[in-house]
mmJSON file of the N, C-alpha and C atoms, coordinates in Angstrom:
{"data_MODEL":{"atom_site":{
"group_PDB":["ATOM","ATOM","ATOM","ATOM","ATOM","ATOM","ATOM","ATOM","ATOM","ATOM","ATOM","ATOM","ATOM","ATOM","ATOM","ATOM","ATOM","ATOM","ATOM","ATOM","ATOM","ATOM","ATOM","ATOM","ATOM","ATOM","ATOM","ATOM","ATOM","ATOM","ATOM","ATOM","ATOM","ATOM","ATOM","ATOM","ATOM","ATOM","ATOM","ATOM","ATOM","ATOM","ATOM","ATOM","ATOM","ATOM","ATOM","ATOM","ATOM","ATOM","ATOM","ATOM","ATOM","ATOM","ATOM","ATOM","ATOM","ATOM","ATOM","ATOM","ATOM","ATOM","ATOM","ATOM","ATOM","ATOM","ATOM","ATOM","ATOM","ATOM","ATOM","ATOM","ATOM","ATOM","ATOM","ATOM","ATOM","ATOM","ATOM","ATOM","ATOM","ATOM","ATOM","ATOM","ATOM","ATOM","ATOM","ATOM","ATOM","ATOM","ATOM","ATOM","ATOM","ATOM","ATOM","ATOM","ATOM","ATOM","ATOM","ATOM","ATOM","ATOM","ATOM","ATOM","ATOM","ATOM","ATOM","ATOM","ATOM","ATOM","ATOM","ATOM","ATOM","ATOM","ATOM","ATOM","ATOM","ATOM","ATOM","ATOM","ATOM","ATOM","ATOM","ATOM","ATOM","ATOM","ATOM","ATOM","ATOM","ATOM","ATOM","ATOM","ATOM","ATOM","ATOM","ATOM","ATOM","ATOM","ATOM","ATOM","ATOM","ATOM","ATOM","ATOM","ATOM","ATOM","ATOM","ATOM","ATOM","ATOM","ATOM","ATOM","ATOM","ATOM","ATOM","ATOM","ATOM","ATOM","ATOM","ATOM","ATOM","ATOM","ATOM","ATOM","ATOM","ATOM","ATOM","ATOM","ATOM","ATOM","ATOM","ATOM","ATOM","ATOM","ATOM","ATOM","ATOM","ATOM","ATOM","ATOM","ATOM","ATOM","ATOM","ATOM","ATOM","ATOM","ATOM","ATOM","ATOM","ATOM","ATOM","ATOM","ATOM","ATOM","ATOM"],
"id":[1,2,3,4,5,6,7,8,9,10,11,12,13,14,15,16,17,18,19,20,21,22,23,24,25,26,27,28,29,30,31,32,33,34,35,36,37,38,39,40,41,42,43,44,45,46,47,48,49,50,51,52,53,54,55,56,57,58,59,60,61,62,63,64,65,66,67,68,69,70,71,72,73,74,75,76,77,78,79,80,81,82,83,84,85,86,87,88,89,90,91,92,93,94,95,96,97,98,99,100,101,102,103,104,105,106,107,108,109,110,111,112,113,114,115,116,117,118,119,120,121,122,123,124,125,126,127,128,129,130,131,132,133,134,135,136,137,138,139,140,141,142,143,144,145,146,147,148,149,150,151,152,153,154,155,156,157,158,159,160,161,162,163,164,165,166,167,168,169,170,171,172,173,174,175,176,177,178,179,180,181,182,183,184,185,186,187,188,189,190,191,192,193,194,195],
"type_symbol":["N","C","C","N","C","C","N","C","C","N","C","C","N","C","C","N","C","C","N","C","C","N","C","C","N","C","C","N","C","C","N","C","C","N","C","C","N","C","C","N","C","C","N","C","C","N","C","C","N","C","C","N","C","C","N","C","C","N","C","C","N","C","C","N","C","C","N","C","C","N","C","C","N","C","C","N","C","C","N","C","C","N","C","C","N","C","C","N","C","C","N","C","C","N","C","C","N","C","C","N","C","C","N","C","C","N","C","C","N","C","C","N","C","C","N","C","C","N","C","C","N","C","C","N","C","C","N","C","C","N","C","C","N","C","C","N","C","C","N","C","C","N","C","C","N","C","C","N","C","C","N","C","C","N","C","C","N","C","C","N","C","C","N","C","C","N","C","C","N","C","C","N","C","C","N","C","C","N","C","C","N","C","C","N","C","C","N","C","C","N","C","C","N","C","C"],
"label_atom_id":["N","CA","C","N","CA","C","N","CA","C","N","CA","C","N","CA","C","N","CA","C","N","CA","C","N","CA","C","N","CA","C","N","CA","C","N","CA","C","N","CA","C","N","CA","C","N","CA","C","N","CA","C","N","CA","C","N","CA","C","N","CA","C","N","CA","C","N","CA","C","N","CA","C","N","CA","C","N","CA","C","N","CA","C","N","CA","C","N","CA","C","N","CA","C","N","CA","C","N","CA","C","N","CA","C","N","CA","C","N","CA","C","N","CA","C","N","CA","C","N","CA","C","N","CA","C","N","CA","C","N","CA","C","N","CA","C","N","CA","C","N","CA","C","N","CA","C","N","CA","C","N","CA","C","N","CA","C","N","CA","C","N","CA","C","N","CA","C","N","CA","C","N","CA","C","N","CA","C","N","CA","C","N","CA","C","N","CA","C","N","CA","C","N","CA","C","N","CA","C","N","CA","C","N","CA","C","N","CA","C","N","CA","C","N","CA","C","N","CA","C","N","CA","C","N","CA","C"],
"label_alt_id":[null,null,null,null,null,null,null,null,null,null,null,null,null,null,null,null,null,null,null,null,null,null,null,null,null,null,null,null,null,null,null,null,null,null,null,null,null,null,null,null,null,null,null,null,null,null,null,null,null,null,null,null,null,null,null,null,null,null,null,null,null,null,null,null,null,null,null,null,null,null,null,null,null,null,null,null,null,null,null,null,null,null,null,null,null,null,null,null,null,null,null,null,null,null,null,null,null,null,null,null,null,null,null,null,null,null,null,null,null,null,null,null,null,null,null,null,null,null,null,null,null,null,null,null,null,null,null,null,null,null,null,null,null,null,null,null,null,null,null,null,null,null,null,null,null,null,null,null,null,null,null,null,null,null,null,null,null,null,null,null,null,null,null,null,null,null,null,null,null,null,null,null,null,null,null,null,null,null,null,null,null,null,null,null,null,null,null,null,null,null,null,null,null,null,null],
"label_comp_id":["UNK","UNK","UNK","UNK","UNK","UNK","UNK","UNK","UNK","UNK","UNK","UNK","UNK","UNK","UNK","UNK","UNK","UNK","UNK","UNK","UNK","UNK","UNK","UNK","UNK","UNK","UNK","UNK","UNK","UNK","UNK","UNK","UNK","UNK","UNK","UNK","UNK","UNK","UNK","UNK","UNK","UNK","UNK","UNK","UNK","UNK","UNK","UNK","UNK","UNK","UNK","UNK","UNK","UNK","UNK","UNK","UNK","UNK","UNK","UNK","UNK","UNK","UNK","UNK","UNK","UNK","UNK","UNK","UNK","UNK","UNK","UNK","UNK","UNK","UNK","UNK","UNK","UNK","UNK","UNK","UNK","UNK","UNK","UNK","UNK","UNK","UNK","UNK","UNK","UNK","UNK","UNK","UNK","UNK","UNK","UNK","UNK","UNK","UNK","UNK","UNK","UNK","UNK","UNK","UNK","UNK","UNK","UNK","UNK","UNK","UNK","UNK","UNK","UNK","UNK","UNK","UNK","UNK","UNK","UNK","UNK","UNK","UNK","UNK","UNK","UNK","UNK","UNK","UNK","UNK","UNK","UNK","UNK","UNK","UNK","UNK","UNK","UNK","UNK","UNK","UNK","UNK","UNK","UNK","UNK","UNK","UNK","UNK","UNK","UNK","UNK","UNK","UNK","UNK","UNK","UNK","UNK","UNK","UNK","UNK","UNK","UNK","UNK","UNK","UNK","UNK","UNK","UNK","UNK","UNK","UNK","UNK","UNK","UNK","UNK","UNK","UNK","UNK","UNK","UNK","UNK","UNK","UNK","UNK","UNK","UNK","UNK","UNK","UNK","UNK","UNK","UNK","UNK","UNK","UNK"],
"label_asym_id":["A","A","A","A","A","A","A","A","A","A","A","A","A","A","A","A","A","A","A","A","A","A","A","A","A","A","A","A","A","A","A","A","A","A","A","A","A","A","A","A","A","A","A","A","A","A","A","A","A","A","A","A","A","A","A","A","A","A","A","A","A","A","A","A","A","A","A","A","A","A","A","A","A","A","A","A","A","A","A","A","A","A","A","A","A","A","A","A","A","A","A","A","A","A","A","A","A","A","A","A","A","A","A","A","A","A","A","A","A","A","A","A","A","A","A","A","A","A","A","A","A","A","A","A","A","A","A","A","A","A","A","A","A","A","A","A","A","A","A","A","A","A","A","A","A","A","A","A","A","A","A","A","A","A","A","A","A","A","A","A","A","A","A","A","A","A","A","A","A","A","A","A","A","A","A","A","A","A","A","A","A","A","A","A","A","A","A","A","A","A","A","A","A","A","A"],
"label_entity_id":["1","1","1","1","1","1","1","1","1","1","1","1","1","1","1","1","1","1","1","1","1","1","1","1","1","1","1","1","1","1","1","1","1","1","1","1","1","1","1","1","1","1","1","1","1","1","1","1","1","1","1","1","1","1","1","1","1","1","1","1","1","1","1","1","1","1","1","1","1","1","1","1","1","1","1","1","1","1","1","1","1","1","1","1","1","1","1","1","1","1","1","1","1","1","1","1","1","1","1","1","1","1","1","1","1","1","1","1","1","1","1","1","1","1","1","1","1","1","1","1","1","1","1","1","1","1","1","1","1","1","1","1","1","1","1","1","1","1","1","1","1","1","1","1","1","1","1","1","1","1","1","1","1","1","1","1","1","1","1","1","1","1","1","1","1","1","1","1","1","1","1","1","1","1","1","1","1","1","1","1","1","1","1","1","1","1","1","1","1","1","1","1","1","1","1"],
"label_seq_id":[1,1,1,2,2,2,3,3,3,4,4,4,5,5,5,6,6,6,7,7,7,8,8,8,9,9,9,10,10,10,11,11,11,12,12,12,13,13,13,14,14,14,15,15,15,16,16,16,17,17,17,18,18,18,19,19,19,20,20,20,21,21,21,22,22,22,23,23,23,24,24,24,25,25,25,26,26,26,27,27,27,28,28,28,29,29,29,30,30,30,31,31,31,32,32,32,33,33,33,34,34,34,35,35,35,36,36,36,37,37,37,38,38,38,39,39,39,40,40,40,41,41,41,42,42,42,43,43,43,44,44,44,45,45,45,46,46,46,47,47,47,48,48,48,49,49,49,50,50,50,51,51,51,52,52,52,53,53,53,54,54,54,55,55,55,56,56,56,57,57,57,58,58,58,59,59,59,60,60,60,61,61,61,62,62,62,63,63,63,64,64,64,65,65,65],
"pdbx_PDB_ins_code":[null,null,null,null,null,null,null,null,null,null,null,null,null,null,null,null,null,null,null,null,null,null,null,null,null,null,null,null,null,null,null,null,null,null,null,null,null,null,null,null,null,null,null,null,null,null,null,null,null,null,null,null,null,null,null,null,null,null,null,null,null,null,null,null,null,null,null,null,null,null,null,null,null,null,null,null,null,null,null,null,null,null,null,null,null,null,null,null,null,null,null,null,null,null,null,null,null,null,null,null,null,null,null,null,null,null,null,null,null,null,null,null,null,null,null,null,null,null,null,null,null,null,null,null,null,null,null,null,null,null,null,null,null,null,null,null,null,null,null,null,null,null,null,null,null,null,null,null,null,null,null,null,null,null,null,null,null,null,null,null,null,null,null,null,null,null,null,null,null,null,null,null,null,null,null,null,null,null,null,null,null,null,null,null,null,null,null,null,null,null,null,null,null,null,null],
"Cartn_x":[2.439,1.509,2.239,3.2,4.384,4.836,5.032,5.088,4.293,2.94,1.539,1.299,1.196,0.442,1.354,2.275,3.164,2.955,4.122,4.021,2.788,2.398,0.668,-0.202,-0.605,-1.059,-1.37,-0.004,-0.242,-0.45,0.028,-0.544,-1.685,-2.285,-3.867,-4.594,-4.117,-5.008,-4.895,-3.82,-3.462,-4.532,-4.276,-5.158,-6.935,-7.385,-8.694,-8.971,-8.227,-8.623,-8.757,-7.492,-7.214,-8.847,-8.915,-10.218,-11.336,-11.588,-12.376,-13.052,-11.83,-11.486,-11.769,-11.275,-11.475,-12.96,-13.768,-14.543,-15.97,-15.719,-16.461,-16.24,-14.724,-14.948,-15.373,-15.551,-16.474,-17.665,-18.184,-19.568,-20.555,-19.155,-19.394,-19.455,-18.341,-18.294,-19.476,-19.555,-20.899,-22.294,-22.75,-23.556,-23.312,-22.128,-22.14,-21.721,-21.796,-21.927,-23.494,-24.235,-25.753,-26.561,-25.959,-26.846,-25.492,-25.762,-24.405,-25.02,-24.34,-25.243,-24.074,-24.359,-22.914,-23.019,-23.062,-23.076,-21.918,-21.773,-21.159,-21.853,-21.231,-21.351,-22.781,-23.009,-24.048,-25.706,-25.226,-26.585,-27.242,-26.059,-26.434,-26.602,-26.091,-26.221,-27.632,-28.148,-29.642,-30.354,-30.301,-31.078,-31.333,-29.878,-29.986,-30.253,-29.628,-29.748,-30.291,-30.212,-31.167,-31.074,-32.041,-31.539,-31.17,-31.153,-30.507,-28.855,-28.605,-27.615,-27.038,-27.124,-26.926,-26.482,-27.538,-26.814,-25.723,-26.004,-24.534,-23.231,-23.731,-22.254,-22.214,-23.288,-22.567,-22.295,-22.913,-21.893,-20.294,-20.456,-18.683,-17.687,-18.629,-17.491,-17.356,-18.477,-18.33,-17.239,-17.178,-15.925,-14.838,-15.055,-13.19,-12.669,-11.594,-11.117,-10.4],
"Cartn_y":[-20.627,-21.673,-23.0,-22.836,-24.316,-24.615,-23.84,-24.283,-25.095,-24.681,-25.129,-26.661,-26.013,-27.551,-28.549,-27.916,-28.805,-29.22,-28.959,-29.332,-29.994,-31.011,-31.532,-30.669,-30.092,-28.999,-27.797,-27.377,-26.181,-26.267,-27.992,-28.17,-28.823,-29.139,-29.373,-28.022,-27.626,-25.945,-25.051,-25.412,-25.011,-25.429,-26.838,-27.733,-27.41,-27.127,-26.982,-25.496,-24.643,-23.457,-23.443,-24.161,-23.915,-24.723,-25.863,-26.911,-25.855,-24.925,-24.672,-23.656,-22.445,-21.301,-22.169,-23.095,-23.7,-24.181,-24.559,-25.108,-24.004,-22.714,-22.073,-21.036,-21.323,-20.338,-21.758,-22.962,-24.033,-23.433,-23.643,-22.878,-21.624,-20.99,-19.238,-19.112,-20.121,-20.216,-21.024,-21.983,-23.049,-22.12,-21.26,-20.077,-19.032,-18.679,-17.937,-18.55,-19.555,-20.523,-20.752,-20.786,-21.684,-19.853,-18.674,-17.782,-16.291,-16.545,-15.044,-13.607,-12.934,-11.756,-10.871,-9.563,-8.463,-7.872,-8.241,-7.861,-8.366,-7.972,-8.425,-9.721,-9.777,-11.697,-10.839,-9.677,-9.363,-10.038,-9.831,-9.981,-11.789,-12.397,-13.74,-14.27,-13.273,-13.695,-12.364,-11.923,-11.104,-12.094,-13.087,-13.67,-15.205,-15.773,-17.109,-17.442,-16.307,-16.423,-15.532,-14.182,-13.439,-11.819,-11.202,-9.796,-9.017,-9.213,-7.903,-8.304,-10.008,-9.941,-9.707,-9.468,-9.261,-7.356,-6.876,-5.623,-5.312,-6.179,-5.929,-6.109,-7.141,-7.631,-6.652,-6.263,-4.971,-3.95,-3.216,-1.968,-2.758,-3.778,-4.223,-4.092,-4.693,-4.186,-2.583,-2.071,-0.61,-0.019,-0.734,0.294,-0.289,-1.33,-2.342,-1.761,-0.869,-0.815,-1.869],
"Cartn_z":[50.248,49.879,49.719,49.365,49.145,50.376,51.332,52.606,53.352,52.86,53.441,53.104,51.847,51.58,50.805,50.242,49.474,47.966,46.922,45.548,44.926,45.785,45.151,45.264,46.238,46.447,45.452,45.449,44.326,42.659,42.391,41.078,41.18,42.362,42.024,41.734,42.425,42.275,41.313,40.74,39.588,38.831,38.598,37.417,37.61,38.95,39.316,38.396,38.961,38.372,36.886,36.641,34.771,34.362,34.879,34.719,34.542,35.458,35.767,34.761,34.48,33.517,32.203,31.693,30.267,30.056,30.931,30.988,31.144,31.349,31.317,29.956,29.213,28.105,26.769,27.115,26.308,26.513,27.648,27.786,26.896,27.05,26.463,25.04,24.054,23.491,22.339,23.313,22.607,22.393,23.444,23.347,22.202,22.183,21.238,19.756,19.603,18.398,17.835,19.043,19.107,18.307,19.226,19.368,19.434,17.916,18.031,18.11,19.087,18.825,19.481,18.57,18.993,20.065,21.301,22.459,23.367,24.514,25.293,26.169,26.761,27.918,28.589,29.044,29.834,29.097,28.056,27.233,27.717,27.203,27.823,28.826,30.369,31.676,31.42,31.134,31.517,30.883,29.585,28.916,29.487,29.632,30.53,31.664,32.631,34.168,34.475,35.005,35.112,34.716,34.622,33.918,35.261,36.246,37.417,37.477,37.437,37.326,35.836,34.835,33.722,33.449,34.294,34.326,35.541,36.667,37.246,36.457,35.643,34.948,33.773,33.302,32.25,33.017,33.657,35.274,35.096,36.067,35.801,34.776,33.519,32.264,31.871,32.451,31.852,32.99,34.002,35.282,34.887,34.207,34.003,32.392,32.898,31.432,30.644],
"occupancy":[1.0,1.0,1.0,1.0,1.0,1.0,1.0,1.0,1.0,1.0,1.0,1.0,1.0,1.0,1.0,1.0,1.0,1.0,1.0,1.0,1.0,1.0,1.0,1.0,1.0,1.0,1.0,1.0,1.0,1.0,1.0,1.0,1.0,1.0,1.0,1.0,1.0,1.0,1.0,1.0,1.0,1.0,1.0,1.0,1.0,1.0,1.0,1.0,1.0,1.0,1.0,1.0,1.0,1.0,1.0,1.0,1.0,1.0,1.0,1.0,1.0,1.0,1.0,1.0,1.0,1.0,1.0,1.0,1.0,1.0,1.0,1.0,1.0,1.0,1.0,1.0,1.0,1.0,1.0,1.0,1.0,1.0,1.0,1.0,1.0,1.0,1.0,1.0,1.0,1.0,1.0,1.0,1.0,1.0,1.0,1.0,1.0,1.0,1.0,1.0,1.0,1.0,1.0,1.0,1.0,1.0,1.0,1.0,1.0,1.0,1.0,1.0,1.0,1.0,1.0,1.0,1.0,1.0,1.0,1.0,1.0,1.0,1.0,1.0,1.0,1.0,1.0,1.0,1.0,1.0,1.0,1.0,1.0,1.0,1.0,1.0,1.0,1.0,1.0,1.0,1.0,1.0,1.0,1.0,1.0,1.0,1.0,1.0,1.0,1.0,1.0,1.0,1.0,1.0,1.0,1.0,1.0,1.0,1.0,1.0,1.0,1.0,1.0,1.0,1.0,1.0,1.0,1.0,1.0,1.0,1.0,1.0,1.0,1.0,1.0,1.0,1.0,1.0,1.0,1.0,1.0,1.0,1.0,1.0,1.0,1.0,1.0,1.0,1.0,1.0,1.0,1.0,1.0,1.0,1.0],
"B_iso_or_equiv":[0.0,0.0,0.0,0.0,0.0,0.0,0.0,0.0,0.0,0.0,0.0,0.0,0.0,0.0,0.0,0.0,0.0,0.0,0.0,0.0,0.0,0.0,0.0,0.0,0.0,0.0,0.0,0.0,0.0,0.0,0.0,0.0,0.0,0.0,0.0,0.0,0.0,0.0,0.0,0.0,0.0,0.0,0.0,0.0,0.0,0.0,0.0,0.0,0.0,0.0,0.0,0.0,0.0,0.0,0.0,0.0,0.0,0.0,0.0,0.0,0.0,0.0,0.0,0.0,0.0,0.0,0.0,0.0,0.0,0.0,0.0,0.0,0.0,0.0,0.0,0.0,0.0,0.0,0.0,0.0,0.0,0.0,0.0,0.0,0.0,0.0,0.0,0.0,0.0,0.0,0.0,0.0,0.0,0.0,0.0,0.0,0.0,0.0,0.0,0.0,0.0,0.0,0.0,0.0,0.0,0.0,0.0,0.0,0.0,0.0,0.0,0.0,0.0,0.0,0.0,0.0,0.0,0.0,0.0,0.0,0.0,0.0,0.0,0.0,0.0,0.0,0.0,0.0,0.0,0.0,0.0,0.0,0.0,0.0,0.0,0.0,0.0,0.0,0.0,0.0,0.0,0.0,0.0,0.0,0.0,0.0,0.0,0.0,0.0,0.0,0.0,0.0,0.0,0.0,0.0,0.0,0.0,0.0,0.0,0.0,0.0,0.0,0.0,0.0,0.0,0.0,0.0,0.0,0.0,0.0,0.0,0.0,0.0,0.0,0.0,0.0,0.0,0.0,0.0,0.0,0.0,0.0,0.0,0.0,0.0,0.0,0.0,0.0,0.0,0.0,0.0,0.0,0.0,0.0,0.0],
"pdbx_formal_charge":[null,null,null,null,null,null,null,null,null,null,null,null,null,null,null,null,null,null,null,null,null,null,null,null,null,null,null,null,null,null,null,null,null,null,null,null,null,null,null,null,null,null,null,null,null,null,null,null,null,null,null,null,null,null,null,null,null,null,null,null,null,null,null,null,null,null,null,null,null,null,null,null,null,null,null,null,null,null,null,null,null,null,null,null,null,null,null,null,null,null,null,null,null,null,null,null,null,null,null,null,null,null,null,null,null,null,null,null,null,null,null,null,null,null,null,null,null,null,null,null,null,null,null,null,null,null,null,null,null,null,null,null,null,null,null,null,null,null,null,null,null,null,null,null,null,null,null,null,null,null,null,null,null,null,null,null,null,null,null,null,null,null,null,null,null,null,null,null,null,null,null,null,null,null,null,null,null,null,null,null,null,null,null,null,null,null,null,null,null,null,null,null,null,null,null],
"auth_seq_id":[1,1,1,2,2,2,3,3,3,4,4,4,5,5,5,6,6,6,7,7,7,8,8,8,9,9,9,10,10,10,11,11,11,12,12,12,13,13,13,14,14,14,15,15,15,16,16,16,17,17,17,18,18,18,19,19,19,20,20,20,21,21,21,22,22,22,23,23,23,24,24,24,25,25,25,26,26,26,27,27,27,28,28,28,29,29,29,30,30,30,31,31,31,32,32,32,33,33,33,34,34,34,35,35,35,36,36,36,37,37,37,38,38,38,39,39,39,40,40,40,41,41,41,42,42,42,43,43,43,44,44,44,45,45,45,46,46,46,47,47,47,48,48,48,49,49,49,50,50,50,51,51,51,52,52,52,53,53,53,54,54,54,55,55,55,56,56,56,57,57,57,58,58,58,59,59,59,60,60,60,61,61,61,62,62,62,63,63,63,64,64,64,65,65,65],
"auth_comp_id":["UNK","UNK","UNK","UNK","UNK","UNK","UNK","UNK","UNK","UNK","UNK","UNK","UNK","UNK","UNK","UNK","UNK","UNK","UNK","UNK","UNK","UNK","UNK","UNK","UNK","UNK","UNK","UNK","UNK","UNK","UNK","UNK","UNK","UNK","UNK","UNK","UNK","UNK","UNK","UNK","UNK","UNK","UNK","UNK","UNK","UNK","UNK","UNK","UNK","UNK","UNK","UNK","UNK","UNK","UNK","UNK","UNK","UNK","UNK","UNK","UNK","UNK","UNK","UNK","UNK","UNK","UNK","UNK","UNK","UNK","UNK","UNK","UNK","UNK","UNK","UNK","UNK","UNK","UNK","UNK","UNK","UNK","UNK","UNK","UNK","UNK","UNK","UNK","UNK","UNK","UNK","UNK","UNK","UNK","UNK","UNK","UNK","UNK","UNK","UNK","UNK","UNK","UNK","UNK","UNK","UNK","UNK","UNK","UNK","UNK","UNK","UNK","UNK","UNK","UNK","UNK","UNK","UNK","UNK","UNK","UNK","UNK","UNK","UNK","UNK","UNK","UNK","UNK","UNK","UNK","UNK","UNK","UNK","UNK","UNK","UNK","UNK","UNK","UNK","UNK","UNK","UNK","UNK","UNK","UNK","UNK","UNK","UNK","UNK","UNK","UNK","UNK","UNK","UNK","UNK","UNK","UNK","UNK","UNK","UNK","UNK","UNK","UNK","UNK","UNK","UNK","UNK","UNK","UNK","UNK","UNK","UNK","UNK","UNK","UNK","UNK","UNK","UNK","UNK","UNK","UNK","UNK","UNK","UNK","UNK","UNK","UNK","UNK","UNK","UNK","UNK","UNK","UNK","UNK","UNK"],
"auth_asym_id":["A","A","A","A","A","A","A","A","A","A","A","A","A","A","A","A","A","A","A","A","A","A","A","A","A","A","A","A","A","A","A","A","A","A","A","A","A","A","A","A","A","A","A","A","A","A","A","A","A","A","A","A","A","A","A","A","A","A","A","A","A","A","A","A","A","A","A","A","A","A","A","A","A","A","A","A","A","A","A","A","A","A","A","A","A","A","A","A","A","A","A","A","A","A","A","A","A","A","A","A","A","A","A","A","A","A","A","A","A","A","A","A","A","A","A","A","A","A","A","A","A","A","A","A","A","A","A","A","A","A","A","A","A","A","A","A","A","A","A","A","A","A","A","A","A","A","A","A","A","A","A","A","A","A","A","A","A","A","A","A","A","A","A","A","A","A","A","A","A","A","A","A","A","A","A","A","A","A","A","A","A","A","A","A","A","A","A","A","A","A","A","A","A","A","A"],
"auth_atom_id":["N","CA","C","N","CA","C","N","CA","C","N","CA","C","N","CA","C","N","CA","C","N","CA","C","N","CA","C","N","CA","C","N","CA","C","N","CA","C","N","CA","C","N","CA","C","N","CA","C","N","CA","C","N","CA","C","N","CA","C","N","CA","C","N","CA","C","N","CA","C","N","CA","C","N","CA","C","N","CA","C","N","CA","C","N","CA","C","N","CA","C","N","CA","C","N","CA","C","N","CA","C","N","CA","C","N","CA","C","N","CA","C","N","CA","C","N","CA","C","N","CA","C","N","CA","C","N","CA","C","N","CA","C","N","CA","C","N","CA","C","N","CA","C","N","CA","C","N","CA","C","N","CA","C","N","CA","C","N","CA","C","N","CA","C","N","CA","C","N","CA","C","N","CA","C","N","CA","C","N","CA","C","N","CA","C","N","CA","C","N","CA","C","N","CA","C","N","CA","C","N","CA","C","N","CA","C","N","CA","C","N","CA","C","N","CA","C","N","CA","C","N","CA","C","N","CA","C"],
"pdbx_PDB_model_num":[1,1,1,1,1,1,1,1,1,1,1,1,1,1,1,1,1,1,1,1,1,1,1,1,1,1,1,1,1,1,1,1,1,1,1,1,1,1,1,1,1,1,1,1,1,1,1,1,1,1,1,1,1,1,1,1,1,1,1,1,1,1,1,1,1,1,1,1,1,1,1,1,1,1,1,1,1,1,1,1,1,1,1,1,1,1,1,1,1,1,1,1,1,1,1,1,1,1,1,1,1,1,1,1,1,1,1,1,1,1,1,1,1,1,1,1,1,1,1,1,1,1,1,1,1,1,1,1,1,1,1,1,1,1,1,1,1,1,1,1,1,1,1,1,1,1,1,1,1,1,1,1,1,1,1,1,1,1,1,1,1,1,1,1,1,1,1,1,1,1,1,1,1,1,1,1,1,1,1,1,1,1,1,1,1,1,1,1,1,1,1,1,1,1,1]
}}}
């Protein structure tokens, strides 16, 4: 990848991702500030976005140890 694109390169992508990752556990977090409830993240992606994807994402945590 340092070959490719070169030192700017890999710390933009760096910074995009990290940007990106921080900015979605603000998200997660502000939710579960507003609306705490002892569940996992599924509960809030079936409640906010939609419930089919909400149980895909609880399937996922239940196969990910």
């Amino acid at each position: 990848m340092l070959e490719l694109g070169g030192p700017l390169a890999v710390v933009l992508s760096f910074l995009l991702v990290g940007l990106l990752s921080w900015s979605v556990m603000q998200c997660v977090s502000e939710m579960l500030c507003i609306w705490p409830i002892p569940g996992a993240l599924s509960i809030y992606v079936s409640e906010f976005v939609d419930v089919e994807l909400g149980i895909a994402v609880g399937v996922a945590y239940w196969y990910v140890p």
